[in-house]
PDB file of C-alpha atoms and ligand atoms in Angstrom:
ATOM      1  CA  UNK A   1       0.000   0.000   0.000  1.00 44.00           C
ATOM      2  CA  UNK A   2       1.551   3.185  -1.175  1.00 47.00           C
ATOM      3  CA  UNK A   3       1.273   7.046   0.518  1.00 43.00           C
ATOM      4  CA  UNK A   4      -1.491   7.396  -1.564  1.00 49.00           C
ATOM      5  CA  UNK A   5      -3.630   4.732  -0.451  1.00 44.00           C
ATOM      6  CA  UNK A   6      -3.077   5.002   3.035  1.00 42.00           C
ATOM      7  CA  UNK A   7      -4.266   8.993   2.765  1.00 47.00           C
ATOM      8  CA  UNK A   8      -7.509   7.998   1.494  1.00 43.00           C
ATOM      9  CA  UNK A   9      -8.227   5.135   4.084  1.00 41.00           C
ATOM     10  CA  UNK A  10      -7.717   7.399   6.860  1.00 40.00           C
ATOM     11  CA  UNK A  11      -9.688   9.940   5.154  1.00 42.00           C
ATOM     12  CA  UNK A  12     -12.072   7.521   5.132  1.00 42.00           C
ATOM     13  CA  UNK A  13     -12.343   6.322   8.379  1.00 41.00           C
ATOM     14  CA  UNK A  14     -12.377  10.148   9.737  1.00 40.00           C
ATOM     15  CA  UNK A  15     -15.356  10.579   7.405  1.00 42.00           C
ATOM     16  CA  UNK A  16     -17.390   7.603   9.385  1.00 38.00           C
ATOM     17  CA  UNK A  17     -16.103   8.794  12.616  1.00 41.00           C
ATOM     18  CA  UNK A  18     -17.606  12.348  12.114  1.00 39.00           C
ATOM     19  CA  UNK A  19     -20.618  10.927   9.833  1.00 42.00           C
ATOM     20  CA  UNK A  20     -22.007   8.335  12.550  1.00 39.00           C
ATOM     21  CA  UNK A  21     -24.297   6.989   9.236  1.00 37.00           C
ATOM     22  CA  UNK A  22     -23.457   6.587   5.624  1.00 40.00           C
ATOM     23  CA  UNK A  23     -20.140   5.617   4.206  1.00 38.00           C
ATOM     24  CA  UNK A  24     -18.443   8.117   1.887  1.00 42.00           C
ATOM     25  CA  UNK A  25     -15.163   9.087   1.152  1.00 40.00           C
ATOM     26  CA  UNK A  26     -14.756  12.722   0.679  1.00 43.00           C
ATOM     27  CA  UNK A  27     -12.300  14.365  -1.833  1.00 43.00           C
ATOM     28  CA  UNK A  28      -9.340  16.677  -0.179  1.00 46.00           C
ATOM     29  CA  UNK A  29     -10.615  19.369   0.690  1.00 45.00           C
ATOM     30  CA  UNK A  30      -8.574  22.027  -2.236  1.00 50.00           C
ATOM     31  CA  UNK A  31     -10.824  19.719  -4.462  1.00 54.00           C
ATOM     32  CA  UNK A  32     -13.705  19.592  -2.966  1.00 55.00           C
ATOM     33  CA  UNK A  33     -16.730  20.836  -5.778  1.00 59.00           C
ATOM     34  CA  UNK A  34     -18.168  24.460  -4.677  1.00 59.00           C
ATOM     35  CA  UNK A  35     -21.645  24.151  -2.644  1.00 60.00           C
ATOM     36  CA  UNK A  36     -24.583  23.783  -4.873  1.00 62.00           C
ATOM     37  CA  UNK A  37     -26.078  27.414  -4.906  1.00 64.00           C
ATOM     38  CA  UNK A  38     -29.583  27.918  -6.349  1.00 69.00           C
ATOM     39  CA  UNK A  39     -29.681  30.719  -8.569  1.00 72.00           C
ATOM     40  CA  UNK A  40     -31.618  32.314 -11.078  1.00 77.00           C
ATOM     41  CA  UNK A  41     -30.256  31.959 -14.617  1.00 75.00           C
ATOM     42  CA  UNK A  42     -29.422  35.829 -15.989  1.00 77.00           C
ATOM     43  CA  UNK A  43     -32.173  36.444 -18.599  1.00 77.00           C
ATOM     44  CA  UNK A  44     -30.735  36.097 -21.645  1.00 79.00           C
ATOM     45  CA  UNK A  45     -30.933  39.755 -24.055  1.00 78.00           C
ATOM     46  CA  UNK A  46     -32.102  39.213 -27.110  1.00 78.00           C
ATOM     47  CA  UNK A  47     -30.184  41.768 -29.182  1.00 75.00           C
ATOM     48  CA  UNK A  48     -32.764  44.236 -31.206  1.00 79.00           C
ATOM     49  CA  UNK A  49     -32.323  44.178 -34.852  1.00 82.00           C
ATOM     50  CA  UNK A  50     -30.708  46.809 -36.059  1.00 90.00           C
ATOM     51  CA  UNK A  51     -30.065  48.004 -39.255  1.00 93.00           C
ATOM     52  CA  UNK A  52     -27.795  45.163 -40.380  1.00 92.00           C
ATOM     53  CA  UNK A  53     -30.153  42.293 -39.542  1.00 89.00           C
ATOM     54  CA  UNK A  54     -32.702  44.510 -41.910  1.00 91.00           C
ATOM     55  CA  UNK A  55     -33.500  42.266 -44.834  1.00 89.00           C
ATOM     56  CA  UNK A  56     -33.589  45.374 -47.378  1.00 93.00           C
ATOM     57  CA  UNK A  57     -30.058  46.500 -46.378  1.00 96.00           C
ATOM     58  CA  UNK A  58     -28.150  45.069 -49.015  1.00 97.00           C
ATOM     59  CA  UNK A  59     -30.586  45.900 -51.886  1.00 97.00           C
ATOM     60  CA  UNK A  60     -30.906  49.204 -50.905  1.00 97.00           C
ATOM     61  CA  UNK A  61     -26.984  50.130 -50.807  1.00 98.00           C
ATOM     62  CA  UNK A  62     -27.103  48.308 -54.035  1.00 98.00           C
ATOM     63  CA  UNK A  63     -29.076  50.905 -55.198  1.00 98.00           C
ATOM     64  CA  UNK A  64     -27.136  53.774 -53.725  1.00 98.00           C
ATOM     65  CA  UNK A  65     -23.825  52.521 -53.799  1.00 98.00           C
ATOM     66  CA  UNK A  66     -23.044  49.954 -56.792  1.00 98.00           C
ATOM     67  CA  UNK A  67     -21.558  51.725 -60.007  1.00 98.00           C
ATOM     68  CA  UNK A  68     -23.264  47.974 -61.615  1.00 98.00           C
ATOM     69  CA  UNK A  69     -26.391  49.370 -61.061  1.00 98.00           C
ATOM     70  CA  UNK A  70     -25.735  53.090 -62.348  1.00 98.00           C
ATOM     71  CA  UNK A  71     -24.628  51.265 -65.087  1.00 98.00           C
ATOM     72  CA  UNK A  72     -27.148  48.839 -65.415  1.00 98.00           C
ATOM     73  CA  UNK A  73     -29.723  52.185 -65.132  1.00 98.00           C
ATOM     74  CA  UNK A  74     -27.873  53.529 -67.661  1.00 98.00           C
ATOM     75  CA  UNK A  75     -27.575  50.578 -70.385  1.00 98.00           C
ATOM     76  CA  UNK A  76     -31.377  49.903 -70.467  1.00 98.00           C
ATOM     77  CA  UNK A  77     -31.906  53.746 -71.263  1.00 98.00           C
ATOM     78  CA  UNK A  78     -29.452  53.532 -73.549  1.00 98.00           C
ATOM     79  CA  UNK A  79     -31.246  50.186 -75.149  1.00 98.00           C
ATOM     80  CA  UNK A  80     -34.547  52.093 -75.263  1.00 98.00           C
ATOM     81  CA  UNK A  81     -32.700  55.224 -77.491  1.00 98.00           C
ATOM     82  CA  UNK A  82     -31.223  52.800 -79.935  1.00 98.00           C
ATOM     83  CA  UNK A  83     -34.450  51.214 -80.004  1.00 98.00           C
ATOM     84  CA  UNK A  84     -36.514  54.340 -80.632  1.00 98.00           C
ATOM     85  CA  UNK A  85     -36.036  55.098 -84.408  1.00 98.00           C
ATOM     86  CA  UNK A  86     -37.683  51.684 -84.874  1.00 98.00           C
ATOM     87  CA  UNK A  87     -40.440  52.039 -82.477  1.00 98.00           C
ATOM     88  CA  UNK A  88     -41.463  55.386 -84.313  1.00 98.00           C
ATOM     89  CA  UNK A  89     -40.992  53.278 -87.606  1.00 98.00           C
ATOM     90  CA  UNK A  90     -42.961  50.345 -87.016  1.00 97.00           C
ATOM     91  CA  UNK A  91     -46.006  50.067 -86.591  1.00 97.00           C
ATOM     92  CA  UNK A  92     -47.821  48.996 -83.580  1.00 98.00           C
ATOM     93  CA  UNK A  93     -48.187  49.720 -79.840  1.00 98.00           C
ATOM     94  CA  UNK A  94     -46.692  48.753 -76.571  1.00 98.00           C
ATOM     95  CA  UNK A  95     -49.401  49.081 -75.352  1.00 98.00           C
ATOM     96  CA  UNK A  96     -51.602  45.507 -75.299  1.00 97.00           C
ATOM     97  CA  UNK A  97     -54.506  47.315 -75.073  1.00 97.00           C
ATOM     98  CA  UNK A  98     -54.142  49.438 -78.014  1.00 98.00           C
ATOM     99  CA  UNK A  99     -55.384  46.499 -80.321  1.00 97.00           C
ATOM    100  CA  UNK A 100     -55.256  48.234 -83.687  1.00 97.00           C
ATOM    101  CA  UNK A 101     -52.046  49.390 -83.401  1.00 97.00           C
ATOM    102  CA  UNK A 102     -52.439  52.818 -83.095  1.00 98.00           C
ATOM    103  CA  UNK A 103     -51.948  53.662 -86.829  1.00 97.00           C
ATOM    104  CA  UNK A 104     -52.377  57.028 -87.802  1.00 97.00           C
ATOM    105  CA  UNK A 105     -52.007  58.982 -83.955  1.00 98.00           C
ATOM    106  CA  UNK A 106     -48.970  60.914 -82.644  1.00 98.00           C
ATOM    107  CA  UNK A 107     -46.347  58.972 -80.783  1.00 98.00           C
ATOM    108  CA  UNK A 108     -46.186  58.590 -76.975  1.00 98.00           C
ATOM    109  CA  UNK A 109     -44.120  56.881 -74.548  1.00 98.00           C
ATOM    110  CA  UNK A 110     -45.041  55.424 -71.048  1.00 98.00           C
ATOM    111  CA  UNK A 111     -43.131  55.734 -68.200  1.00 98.00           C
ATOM    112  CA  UNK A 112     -43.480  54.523 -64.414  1.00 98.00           C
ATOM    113  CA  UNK A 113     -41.940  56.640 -62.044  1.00 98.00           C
ATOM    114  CA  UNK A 114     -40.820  54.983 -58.920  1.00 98.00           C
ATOM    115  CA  UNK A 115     -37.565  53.315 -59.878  1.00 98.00           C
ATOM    116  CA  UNK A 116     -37.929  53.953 -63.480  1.00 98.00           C
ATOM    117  CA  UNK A 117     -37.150  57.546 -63.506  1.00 98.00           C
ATOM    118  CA  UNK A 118     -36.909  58.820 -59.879  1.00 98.00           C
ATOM    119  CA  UNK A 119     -34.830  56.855 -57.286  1.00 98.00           C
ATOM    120  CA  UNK A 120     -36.817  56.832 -53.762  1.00 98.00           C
ATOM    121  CA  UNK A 121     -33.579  54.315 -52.102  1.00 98.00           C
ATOM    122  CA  UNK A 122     -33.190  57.302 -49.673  1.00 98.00           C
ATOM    123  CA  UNK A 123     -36.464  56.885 -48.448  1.00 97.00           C
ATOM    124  CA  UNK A 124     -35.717  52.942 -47.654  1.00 96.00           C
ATOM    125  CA  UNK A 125     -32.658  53.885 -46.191  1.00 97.00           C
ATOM    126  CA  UNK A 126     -34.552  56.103 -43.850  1.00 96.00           C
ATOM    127  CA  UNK A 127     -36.601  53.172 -43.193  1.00 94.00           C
ATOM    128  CA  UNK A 128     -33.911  50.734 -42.380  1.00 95.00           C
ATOM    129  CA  UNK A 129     -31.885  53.322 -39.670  1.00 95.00           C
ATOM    130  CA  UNK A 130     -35.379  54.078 -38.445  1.00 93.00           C
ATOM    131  CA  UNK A 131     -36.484  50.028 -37.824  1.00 90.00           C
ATOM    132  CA  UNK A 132     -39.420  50.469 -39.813  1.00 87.00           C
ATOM    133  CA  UNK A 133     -40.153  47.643 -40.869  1.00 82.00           C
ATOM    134  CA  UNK A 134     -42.919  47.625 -43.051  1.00 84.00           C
ATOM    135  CA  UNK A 135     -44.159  50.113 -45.452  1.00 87.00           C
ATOM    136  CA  UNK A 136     -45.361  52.896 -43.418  1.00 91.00           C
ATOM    137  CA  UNK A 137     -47.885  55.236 -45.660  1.00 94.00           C
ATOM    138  CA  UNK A 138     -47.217  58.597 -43.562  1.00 94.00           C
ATOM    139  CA  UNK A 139     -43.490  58.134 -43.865  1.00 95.00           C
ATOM    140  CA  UNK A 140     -43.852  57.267 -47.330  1.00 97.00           C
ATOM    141  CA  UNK A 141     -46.241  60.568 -48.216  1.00 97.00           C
ATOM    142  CA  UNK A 142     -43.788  62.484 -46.060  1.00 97.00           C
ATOM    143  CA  UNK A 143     -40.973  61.610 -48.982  1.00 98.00           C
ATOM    144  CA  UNK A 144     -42.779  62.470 -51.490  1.00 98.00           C
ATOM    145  CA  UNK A 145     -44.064  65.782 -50.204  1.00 98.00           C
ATOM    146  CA  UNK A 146     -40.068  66.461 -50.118  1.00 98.00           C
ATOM    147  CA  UNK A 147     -39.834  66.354 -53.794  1.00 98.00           C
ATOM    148  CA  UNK A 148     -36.273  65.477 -53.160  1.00 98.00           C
ATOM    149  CA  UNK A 149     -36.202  62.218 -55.386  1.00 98.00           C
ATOM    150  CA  UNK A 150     -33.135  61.921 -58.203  1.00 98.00           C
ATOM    151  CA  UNK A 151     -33.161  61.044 -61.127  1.00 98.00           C
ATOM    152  CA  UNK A 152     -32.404  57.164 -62.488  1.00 98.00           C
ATOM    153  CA  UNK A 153     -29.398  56.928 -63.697  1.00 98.00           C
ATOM    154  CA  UNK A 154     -29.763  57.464 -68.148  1.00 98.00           C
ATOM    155  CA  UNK A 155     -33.418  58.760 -67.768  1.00 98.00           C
ATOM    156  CA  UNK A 156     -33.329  62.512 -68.283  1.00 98.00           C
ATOM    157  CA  UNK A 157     -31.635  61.982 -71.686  1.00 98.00           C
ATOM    158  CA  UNK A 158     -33.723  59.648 -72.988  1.00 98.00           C
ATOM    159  CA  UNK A 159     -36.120  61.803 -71.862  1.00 98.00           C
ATOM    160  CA  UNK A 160     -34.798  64.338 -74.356  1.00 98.00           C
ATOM    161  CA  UNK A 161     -34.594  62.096 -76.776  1.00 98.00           C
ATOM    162  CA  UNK A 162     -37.772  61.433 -76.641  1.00 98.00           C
ATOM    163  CA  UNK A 163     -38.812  65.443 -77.040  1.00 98.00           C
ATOM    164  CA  UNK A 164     -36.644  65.835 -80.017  1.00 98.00           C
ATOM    165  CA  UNK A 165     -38.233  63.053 -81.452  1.00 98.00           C
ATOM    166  CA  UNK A 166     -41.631  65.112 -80.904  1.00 98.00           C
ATOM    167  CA  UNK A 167     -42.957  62.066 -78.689  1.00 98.00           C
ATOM    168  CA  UNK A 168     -45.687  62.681 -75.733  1.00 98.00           C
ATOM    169  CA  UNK A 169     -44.068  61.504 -72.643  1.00 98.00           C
ATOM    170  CA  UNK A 170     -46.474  60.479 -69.817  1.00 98.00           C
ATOM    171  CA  UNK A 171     -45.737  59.285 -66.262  1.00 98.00           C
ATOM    172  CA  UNK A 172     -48.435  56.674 -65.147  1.00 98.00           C
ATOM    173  CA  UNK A 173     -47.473  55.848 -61.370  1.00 98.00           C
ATOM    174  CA  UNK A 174     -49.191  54.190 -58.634  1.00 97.00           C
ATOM    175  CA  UNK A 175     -47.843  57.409 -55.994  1.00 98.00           C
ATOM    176  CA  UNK A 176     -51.478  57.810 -54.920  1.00 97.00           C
ATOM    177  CA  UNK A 177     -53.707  60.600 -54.375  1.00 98.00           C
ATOM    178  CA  UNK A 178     -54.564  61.074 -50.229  1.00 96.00           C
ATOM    179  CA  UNK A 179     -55.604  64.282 -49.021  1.00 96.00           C
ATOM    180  CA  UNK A 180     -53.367  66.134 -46.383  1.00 96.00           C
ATOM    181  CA  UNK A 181     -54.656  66.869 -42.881  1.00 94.00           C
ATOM    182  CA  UNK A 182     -52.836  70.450 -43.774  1.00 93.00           C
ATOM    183  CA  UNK A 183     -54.825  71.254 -46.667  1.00 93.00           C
ATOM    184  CA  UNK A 184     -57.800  68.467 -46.601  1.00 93.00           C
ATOM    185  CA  UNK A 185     -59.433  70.766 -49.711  1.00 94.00           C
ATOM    186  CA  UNK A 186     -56.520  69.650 -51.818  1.00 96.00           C
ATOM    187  CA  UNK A 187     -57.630  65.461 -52.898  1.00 97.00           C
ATOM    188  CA  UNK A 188     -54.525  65.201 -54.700  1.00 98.00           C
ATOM    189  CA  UNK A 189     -51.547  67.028 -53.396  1.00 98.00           C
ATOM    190  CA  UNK A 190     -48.912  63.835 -54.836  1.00 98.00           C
ATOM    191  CA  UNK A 191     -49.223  65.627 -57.974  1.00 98.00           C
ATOM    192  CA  UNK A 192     -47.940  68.922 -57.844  1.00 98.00           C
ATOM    193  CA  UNK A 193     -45.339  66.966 -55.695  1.00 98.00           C
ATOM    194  CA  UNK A 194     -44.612  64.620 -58.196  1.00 98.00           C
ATOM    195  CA  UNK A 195     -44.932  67.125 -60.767  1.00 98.00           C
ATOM    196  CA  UNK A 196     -42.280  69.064 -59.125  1.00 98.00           C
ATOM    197  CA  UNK A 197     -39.705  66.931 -58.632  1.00 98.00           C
ATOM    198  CA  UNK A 198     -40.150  65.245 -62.049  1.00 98.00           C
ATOM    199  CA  UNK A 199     -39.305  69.388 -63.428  1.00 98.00           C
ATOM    200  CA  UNK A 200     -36.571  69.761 -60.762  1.00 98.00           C
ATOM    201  CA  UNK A 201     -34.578  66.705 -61.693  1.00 98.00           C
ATOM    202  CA  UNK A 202     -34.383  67.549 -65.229  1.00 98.00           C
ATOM    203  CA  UNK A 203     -37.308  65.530 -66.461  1.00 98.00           C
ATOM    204  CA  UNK A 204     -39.512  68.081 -67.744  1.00 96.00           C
ATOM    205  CA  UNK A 205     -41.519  70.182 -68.313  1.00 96.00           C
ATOM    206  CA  UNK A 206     -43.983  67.597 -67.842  1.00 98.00           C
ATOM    207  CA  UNK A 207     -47.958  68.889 -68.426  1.00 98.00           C
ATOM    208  CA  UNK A 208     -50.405  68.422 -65.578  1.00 98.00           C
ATOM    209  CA  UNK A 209     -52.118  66.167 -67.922  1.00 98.00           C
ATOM    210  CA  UNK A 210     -48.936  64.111 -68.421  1.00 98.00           C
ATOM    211  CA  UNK A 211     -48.639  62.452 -64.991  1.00 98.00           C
ATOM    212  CA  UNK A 212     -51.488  60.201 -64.140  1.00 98.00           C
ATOM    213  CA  UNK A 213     -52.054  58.894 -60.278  1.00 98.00           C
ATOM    214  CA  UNK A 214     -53.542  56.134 -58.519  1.00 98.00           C
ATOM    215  CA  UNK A 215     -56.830  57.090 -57.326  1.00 97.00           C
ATOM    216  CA  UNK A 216     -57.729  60.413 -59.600  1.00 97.00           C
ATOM    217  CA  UNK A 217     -60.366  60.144 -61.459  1.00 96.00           C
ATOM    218  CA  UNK A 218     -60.750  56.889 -59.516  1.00 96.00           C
ATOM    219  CA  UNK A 219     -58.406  54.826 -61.332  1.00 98.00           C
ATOM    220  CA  UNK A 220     -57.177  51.984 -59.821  1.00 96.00           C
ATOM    221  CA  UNK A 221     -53.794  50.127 -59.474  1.00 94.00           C
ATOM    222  CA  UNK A 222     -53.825  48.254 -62.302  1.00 95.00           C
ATOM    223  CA  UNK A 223     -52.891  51.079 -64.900  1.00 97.00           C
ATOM    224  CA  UNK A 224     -54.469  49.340 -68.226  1.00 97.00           C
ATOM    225  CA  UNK A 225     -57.619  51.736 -67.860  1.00 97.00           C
ATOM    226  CA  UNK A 226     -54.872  55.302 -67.455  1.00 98.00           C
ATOM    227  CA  UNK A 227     -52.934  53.500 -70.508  1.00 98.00           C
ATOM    228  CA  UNK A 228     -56.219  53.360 -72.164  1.00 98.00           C
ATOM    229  CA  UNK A 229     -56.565  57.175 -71.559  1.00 98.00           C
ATOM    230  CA  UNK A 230     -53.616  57.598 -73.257  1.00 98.00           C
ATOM    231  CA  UNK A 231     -54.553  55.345 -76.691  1.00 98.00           C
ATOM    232  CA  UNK A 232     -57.697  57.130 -77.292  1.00 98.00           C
ATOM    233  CA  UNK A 233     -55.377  60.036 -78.614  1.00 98.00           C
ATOM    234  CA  UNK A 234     -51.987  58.713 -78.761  1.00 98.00           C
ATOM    235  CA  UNK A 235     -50.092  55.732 -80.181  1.00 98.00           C
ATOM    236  CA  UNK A 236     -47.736  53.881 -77.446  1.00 98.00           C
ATOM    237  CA  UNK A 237     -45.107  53.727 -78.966  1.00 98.00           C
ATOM    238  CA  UNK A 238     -42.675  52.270 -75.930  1.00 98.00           C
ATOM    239  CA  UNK A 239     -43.151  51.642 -71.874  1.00 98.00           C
ATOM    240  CA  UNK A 240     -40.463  51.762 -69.409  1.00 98.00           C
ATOM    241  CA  UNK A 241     -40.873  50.588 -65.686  1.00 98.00           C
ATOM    242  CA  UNK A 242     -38.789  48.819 -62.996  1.00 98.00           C
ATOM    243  CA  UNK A 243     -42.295  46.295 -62.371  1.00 95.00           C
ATOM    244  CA  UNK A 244     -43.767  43.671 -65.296  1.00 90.00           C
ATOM    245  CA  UNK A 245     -47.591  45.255 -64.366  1.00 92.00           C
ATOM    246  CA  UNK A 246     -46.141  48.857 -65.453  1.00 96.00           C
ATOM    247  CA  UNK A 247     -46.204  47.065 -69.079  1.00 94.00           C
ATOM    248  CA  UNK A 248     -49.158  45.179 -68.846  1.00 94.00           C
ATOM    249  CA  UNK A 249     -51.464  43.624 -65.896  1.00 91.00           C
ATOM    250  CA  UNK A 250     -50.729  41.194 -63.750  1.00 84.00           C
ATOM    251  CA  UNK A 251     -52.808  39.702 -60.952  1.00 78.00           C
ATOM    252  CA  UNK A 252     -51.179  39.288 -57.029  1.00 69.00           C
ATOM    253  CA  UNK A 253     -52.728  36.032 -57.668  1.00 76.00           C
ATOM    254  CA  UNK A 254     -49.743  35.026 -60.869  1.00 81.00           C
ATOM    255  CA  UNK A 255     -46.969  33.456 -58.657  1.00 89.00           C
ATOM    256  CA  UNK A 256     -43.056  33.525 -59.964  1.00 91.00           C
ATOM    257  CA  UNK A 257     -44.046  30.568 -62.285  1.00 91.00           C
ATOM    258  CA  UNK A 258     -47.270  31.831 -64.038  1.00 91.00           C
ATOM    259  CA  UNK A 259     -45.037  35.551 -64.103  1.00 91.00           C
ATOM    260  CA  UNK A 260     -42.879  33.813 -66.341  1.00 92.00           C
ATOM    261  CA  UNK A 261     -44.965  32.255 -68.343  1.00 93.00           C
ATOM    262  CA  UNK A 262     -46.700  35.444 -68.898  1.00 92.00           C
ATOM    263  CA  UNK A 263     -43.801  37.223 -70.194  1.00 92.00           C
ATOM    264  CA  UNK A 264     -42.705  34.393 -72.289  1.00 94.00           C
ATOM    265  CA  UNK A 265     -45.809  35.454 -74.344  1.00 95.00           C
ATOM    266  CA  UNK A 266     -44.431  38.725 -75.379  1.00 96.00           C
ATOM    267  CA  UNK A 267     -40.768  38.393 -76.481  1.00 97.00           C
ATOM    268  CA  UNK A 268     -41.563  40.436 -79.091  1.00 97.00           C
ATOM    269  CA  UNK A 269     -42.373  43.421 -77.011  1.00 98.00           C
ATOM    270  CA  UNK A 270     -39.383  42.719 -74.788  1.00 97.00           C
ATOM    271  CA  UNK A 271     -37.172  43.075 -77.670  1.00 97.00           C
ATOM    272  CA  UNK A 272     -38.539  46.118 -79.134  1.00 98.00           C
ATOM    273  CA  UNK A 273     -40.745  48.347 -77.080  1.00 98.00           C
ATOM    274  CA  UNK A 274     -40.650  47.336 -73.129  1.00 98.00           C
ATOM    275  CA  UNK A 275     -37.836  48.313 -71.431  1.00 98.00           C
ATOM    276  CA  UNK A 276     -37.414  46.913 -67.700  1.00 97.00           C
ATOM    277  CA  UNK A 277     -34.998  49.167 -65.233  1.00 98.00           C
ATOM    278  CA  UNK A 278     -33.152  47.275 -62.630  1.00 97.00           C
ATOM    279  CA  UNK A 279     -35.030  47.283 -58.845  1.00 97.00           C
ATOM    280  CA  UNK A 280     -33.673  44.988 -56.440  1.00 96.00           C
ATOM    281  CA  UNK A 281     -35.236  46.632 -53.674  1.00 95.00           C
ATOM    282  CA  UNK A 282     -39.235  45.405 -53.693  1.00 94.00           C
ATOM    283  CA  UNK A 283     -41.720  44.835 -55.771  1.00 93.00           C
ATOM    284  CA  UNK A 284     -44.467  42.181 -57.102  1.00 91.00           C
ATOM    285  CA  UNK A 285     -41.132  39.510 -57.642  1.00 92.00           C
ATOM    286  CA  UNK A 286     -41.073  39.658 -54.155  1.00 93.00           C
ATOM    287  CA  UNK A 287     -44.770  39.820 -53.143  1.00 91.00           C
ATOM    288  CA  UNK A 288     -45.352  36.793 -55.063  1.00 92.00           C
ATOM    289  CA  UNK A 289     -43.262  34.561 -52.957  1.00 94.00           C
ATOM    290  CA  UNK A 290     -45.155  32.883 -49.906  1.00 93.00           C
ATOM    291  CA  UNK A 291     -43.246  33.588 -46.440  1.00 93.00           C
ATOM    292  CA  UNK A 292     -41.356  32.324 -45.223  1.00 94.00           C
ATOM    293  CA  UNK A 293     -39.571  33.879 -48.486  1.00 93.00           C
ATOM    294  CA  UNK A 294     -36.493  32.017 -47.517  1.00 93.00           C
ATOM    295  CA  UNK A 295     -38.754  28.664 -48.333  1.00 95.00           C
ATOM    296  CA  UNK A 296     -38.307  29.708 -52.585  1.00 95.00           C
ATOM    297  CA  UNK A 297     -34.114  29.559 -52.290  1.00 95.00           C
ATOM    298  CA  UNK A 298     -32.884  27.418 -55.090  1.00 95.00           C
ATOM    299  CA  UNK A 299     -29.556  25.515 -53.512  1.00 97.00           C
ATOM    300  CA  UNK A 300     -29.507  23.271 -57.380  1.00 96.00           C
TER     301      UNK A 300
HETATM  302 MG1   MG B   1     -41.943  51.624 -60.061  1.00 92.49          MG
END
């Protein structure tokens, strides 16, 4: 029997000695396991999302920060000036609705306006730094009421092309007409707004009658019945928009699949008279998908 052994048998013994009862051998004492203290577990923090957790973050600095999408901006205004002369020469519309063509009426072009010729990104970055989550309608009205929107990168020249080529340019956007608690007399305020910063950035001078709401004159979302304002005079020659429903309507019922399918039916127009600018930011792409969005990843 070594040291060893002989330390822990008389440690032993001294344990029954003092323990009159059970039979254990206790550890030395510089290794004895702390007393079992009841505590409360610290709540945990859950951190609050900030900014960088905010799904829109890297979209939006996409939009303010990547040269590949000024460029991109720039390349599909630059696609819809090449393709002009031959859109003035051709005949036919742009417009689906305009079933005969058109023949024999003054050119026009259609344009969206929310990231097709102004950029609003400053208005989602306010968003993100804010927390908002979700599209907040004051906030939104607020931004627009600022007229402070720029211009999309390649717009306000093809813009002028367009006037040189003595075509009627009209803005058909779904900015909608709310009255202000400052001036509730005024149903439509969004339109001298709009109207203002469309002159400001260079994009003018656009005629009253040349920017068409959501919700004057009742119109709806959908913007087939405004285009069809537009045909009874004029022949659409070319659209522009950063959404498929500013060229033609689309139901929130088509999903991604039926969306393509959809457009697969009018190649033609895609390679002549609709021109789509780049929005990675929101939009009916996104709508489409069922939450959790994460659940439409393709990993093959
Ligand atoms: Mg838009």
């Amino acid at each position: 029997m070594n040291m060893r052994s002989i330390r822990v048998l008389l440690l032993a013994a001294t344990a029954v000695a003092l323990s009159g009862c059970a039979i254990h051998i206790a550890a030395p004492a510089d290794k004895a396991p702390p007393p079992a203290a009841i505590t409360t577990p610290a709540p945990v923090a859950t951190p609050k999302p900030g900014p960088e957790d905010d799904p829109r973050l890297l979209a939006t600095l996409y939009m303010q920060q990547a040269e590949e999408l000024r460029r991109l901006s720039k390349q599909a205004y630059a696609l819809a000036t090449s393709r002009l002369p031959a859109a003035l020469k051709q005949p036919g519309s742009s417009a689906l609705e305009q079933t005969d063509g058109g023949t024999g009426k003054p050119p026009a072009a259609i344009f969206d306006v929310d990231e097709t010729v102004l950029d609003n990104s400053p208005q989602q970055a306010r968003a993100i730094l804010s927390g908002t989550r979700h599209f907040d309608l004051s906030r939104w009205d607020q931004w627009v009421g600022e007229r402070a929107a720029s211009p999309m990168p390649g717009a306000v020249d093809f813009v002028k092309e367009l006037r040189r080529n003595k075509v009627r340019v009209v803005f058909i956007t779904n900015r909608e007409c709310r009255p202000r608690p400052v001036n509730p007399g005024d149903p439509c305020p969004q339109h001298a707004d709009t109207l203002a910063n469309l002159n400001a950035v260079g994009l003018g001078p656009v005629a009253p009658e040349d920017l068409l709401l959501k919700g004057q004159n009742g119109w709806p979302s959908d913007k087939a019945p405004r285009r069809q304002e537009v045909i009874r005079t004029h022949r659409i020659v070319m659209s522009l928009g950063d959404q498929f429903s500013d060229m033609m309507t689309v139901t929130r019922q088509d999903d991604s699949a039926a969306r393509a399918r959809i457009a697969a039916e009018h190649e033609d127009l895609w390679n002549s008279r609709w021109i789509i600018i780049p929005n990675p930011t929101y939009g009916q792409w996104v709508d489409v998908l069922p939450e959790p969005i994460s659940g439409s990843l393709r990993t093959k």
